[in-house]
mmCIF file of N, CA and C in Angstrom:
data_model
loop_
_atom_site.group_PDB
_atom_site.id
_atom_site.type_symbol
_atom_site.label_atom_id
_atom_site.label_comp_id
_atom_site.label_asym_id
_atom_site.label_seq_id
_atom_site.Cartn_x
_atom_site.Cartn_y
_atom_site.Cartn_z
ATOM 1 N N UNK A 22 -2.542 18.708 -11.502
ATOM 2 C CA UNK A 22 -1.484 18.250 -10.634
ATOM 3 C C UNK A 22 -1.935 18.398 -9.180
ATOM 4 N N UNK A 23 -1.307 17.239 -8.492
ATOM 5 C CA UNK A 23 -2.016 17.699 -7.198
ATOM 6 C C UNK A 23 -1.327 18.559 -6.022
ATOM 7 N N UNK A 24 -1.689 19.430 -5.562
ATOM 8 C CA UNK A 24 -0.809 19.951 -4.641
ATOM 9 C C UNK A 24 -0.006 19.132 -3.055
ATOM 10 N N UNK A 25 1.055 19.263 -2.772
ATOM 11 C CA UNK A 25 1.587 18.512 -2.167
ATOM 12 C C UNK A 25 1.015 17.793 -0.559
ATOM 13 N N UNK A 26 -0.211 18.917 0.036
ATOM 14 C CA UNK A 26 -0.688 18.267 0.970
ATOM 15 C C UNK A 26 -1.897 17.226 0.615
ATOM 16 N N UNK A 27 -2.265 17.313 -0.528
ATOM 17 C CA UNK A 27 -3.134 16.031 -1.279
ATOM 18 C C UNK A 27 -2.490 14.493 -1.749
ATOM 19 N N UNK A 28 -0.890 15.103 -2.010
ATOM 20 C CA UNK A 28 -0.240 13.802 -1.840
ATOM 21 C C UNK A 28 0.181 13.300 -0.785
ATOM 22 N N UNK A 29 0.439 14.318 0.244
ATOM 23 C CA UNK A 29 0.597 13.396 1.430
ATOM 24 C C UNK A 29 -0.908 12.904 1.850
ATOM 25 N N UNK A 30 -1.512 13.013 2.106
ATOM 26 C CA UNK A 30 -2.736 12.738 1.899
ATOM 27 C C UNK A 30 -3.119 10.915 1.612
ATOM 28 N N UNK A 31 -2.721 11.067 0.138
ATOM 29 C CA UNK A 31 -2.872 9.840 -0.634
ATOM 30 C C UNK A 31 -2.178 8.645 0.477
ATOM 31 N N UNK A 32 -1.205 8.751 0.653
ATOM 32 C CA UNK A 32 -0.539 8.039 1.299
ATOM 33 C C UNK A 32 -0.396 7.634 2.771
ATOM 34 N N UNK A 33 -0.914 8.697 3.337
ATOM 35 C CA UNK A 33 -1.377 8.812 4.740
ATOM 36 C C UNK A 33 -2.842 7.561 5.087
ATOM 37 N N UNK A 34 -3.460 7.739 4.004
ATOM 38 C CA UNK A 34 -4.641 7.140 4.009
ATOM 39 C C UNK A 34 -4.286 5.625 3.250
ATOM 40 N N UNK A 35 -3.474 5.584 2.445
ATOM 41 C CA UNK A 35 -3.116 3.905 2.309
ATOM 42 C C UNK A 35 -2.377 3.437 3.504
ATOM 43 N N UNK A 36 -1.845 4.250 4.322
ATOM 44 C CA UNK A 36 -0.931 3.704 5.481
ATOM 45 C C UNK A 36 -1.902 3.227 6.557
ATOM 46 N N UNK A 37 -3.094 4.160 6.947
ATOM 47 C CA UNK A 37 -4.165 3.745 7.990
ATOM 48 C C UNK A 37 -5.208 2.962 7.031
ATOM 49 N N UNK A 38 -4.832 3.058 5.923
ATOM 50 C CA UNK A 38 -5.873 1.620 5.519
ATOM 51 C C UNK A 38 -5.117 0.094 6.078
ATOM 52 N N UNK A 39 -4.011 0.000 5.262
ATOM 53 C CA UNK A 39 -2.780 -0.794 5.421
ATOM 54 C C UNK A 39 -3.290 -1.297 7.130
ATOM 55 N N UNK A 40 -3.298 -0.649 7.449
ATOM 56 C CA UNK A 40 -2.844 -0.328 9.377
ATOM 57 C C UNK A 40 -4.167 -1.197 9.624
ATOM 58 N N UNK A 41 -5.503 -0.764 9.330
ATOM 59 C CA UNK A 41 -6.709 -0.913 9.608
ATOM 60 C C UNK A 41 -6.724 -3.124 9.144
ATOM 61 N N UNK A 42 -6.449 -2.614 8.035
ATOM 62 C CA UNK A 42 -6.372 -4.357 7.514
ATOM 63 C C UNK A 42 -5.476 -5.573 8.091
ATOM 64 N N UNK A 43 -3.845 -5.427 8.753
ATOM 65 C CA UNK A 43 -3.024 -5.865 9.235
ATOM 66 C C UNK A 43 -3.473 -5.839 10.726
ATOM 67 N N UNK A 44 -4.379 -4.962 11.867
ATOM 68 C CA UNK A 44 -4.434 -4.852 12.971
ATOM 69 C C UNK A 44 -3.118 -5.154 13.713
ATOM 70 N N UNK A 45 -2.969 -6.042 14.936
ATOM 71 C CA UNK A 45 -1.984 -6.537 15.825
ATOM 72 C C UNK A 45 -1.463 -7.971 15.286
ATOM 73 N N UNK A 46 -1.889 -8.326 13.828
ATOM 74 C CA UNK A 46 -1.060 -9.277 13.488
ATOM 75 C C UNK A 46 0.356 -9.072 13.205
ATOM 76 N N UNK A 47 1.446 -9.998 13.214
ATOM 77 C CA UNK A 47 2.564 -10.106 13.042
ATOM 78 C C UNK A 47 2.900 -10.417 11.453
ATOM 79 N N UNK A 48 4.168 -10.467 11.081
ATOM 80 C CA UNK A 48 4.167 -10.958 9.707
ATOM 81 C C UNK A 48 3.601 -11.428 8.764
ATOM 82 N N UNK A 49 2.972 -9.759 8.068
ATOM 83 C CA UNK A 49 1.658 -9.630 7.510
ATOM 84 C C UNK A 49 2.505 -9.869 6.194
ATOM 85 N N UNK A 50 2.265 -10.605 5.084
ATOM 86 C CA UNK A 50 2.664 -10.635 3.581
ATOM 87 C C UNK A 50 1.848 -9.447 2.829
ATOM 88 N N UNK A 51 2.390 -9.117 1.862
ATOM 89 C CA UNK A 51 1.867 -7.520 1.477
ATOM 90 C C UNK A 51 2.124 -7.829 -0.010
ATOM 91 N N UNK A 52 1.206 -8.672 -0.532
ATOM 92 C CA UNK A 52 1.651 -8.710 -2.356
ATOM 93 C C UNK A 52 1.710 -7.374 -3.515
ATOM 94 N N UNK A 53 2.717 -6.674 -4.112
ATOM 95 C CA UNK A 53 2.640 -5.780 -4.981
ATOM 96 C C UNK A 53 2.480 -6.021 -6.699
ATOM 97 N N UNK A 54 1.989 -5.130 -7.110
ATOM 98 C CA UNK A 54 1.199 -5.571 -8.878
ATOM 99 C C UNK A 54 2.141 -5.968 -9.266
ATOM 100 N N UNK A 55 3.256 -6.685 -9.196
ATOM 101 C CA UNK A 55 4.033 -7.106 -10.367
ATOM 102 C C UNK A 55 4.515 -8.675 -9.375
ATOM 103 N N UNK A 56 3.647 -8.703 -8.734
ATOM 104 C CA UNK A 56 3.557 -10.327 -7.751
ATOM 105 C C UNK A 56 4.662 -10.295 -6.425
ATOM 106 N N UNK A 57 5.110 -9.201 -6.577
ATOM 107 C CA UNK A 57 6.473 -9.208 -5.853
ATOM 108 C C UNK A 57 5.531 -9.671 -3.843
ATOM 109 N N UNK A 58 5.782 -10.358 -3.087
ATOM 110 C CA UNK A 58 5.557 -10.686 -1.991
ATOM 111 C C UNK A 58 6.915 -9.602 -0.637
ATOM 112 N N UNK A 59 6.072 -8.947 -0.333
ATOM 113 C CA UNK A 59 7.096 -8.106 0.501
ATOM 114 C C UNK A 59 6.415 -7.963 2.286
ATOM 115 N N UNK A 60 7.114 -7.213 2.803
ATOM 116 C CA UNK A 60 6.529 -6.947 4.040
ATOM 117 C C UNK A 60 5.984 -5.743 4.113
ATOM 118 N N UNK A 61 5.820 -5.746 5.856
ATOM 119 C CA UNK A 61 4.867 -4.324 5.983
ATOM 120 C C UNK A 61 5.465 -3.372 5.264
ATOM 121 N N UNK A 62 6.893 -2.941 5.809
ATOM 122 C CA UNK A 62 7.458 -2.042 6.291
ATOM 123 C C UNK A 62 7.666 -0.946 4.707
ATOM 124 N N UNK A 63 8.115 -2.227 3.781
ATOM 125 C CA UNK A 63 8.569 -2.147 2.103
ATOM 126 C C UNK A 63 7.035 -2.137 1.588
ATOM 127 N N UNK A 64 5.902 -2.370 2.091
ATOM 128 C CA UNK A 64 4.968 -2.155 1.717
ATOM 129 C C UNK A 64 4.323 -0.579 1.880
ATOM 130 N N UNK A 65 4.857 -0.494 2.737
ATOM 131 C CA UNK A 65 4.629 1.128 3.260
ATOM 132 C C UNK A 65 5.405 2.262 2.620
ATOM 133 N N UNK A 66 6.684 1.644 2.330
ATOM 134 C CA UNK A 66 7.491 2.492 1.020
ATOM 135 C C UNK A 66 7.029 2.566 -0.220
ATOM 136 N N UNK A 67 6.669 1.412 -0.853
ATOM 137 C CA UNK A 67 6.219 1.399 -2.043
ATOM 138 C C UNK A 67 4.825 2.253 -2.265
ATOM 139 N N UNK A 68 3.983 2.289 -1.140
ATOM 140 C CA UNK A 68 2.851 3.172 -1.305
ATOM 141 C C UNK A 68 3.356 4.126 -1.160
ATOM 142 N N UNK A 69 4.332 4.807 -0.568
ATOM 143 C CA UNK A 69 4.561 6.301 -0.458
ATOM 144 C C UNK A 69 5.042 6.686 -1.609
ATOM 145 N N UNK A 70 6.592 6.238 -2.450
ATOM 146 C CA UNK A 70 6.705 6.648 -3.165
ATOM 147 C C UNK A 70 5.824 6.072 -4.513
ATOM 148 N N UNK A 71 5.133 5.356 -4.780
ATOM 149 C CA UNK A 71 3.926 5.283 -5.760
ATOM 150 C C UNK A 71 3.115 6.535 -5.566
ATOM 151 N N UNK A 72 3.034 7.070 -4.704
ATOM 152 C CA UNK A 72 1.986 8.296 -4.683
ATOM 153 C C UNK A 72 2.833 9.238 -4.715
ATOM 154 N N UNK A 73 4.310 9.535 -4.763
ATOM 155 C CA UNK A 73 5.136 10.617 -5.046
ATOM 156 C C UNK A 73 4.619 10.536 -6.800
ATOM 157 N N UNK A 74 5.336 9.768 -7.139
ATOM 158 C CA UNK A 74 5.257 8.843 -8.576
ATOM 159 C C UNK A 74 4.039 9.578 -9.428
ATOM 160 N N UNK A 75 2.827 9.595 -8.627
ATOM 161 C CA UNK A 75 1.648 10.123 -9.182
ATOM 162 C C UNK A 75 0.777 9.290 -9.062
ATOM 163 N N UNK A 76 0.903 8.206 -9.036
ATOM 164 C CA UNK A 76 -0.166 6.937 -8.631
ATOM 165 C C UNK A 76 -1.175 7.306 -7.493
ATOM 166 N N UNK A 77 -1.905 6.579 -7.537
ATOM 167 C CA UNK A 77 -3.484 6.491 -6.677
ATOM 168 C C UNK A 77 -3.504 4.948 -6.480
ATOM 169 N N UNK A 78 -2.948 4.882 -5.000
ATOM 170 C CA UNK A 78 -3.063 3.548 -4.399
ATOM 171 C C UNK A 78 -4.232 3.169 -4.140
ATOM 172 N N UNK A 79 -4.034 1.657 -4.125
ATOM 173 C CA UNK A 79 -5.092 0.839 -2.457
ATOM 174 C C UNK A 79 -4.486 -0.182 -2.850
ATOM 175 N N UNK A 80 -5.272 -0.212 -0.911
ATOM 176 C CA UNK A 80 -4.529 -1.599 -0.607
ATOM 177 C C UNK A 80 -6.379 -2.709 0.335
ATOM 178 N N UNK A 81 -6.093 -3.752 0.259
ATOM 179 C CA UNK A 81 -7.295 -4.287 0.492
ATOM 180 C C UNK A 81 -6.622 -5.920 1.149
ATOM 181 N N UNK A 82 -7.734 -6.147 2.041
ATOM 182 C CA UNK A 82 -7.220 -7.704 2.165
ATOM 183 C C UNK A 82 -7.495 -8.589 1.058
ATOM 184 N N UNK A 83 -6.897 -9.546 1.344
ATOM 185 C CA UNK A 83 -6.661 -11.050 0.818
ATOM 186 C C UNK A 83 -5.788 -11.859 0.820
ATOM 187 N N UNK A 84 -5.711 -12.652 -0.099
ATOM 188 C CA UNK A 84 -4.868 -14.234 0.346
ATOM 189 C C UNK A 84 -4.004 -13.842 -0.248
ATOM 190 N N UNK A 85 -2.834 -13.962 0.596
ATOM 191 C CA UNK A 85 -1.238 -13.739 -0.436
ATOM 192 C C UNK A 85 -0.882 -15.166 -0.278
ATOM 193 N N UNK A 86 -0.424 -15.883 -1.754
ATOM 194 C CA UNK A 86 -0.202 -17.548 -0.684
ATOM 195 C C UNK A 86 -1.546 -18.367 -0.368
ATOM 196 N N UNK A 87 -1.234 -18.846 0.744
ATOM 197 C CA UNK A 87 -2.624 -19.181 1.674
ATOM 198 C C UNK A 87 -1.861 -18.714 2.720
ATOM 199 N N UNK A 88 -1.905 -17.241 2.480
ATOM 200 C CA UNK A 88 -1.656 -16.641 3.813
ATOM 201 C C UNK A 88 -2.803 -15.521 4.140
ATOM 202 N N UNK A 89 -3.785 -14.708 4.918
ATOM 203 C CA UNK A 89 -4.180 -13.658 4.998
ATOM 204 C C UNK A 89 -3.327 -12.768 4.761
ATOM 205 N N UNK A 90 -3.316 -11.495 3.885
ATOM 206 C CA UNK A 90 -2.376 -10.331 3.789
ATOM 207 C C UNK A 90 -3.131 -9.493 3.078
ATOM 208 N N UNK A 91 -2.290 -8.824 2.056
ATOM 209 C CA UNK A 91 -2.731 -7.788 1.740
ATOM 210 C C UNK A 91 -2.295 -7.492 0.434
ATOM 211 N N UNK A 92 -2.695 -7.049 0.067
ATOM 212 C CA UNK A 92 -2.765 -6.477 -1.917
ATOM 213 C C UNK A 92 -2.646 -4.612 -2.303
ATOM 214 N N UNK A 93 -1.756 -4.928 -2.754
ATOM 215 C CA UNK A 93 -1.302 -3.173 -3.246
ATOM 216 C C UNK A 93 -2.061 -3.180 -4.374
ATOM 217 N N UNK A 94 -2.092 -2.225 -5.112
ATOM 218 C CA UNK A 94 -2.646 -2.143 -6.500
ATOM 219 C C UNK A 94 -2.309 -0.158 -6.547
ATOM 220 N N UNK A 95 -2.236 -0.137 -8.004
ATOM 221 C CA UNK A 95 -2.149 1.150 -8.033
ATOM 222 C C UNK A 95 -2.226 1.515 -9.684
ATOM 223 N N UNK A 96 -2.929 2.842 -9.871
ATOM 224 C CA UNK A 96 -3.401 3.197 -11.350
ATOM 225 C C UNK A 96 -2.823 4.274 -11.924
ATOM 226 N N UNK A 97 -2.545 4.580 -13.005
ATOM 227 C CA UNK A 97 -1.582 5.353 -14.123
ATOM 228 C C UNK A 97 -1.857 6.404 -13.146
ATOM 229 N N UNK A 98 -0.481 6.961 -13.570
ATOM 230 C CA UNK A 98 -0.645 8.788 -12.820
ATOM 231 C C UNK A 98 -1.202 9.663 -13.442
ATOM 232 N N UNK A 99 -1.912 10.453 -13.459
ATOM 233 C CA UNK A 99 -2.696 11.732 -13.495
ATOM 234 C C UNK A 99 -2.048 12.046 -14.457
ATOM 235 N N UNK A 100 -2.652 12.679 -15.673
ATOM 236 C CA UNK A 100 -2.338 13.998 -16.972
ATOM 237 C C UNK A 100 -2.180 14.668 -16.694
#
C-alpha cells in the first residue's frame, strides 16, 4: 500500500505532466479511458481521485478529435 505522501505524489506529477503538455494553450480537450472528452479542470479531478482510487496515471499528448489534447490512461490498483 502506498503511503499517503506517495499518493500525493502520483498526482502531483500527472498534474505538472498535464501542465507540461497543455502549456499556455486555451481549451485543451482531455480524452478519458472510457472515451469520455472532458476539460482541463475535470481532467485534473479525475487524475486525482484515480490515484486516491489506487490507480497509476498518465497522461500524454495526442489527437482528441482533430484536436491537439491529451489522453488519460490509467492501470488496475495495486494488491
Amino acid at each position: 500500500m502506498a503511503s499517503n505522501s506517495e499518493i500525493e505524489m502520483r498526482w502531483v506529477d500527472a498534474w505538472n505532466k498535464l501542465y507540461d503538455i497543455i502549456g499556455q494553450r486555451r481549451d485543451v480537450p482531455c480524452q478519458l479511458p472510457d472515451w469520455t472528452i472532458v476539460d482541463v479542470e475535470e481532467c485534473k479531478g479525475w487524475l486525482q481521485s484515480s490515484v486516491y482510487d489506487g490507480y497509476h496515471v498518465e497522461v500524454e499528448d495526442g489527437w482528441v478529435g482533430h484536436r491537439k489534447g491529451v489522453i488519460a490512461s490509467r492501470t488496475p490498483p495495486e494488491s
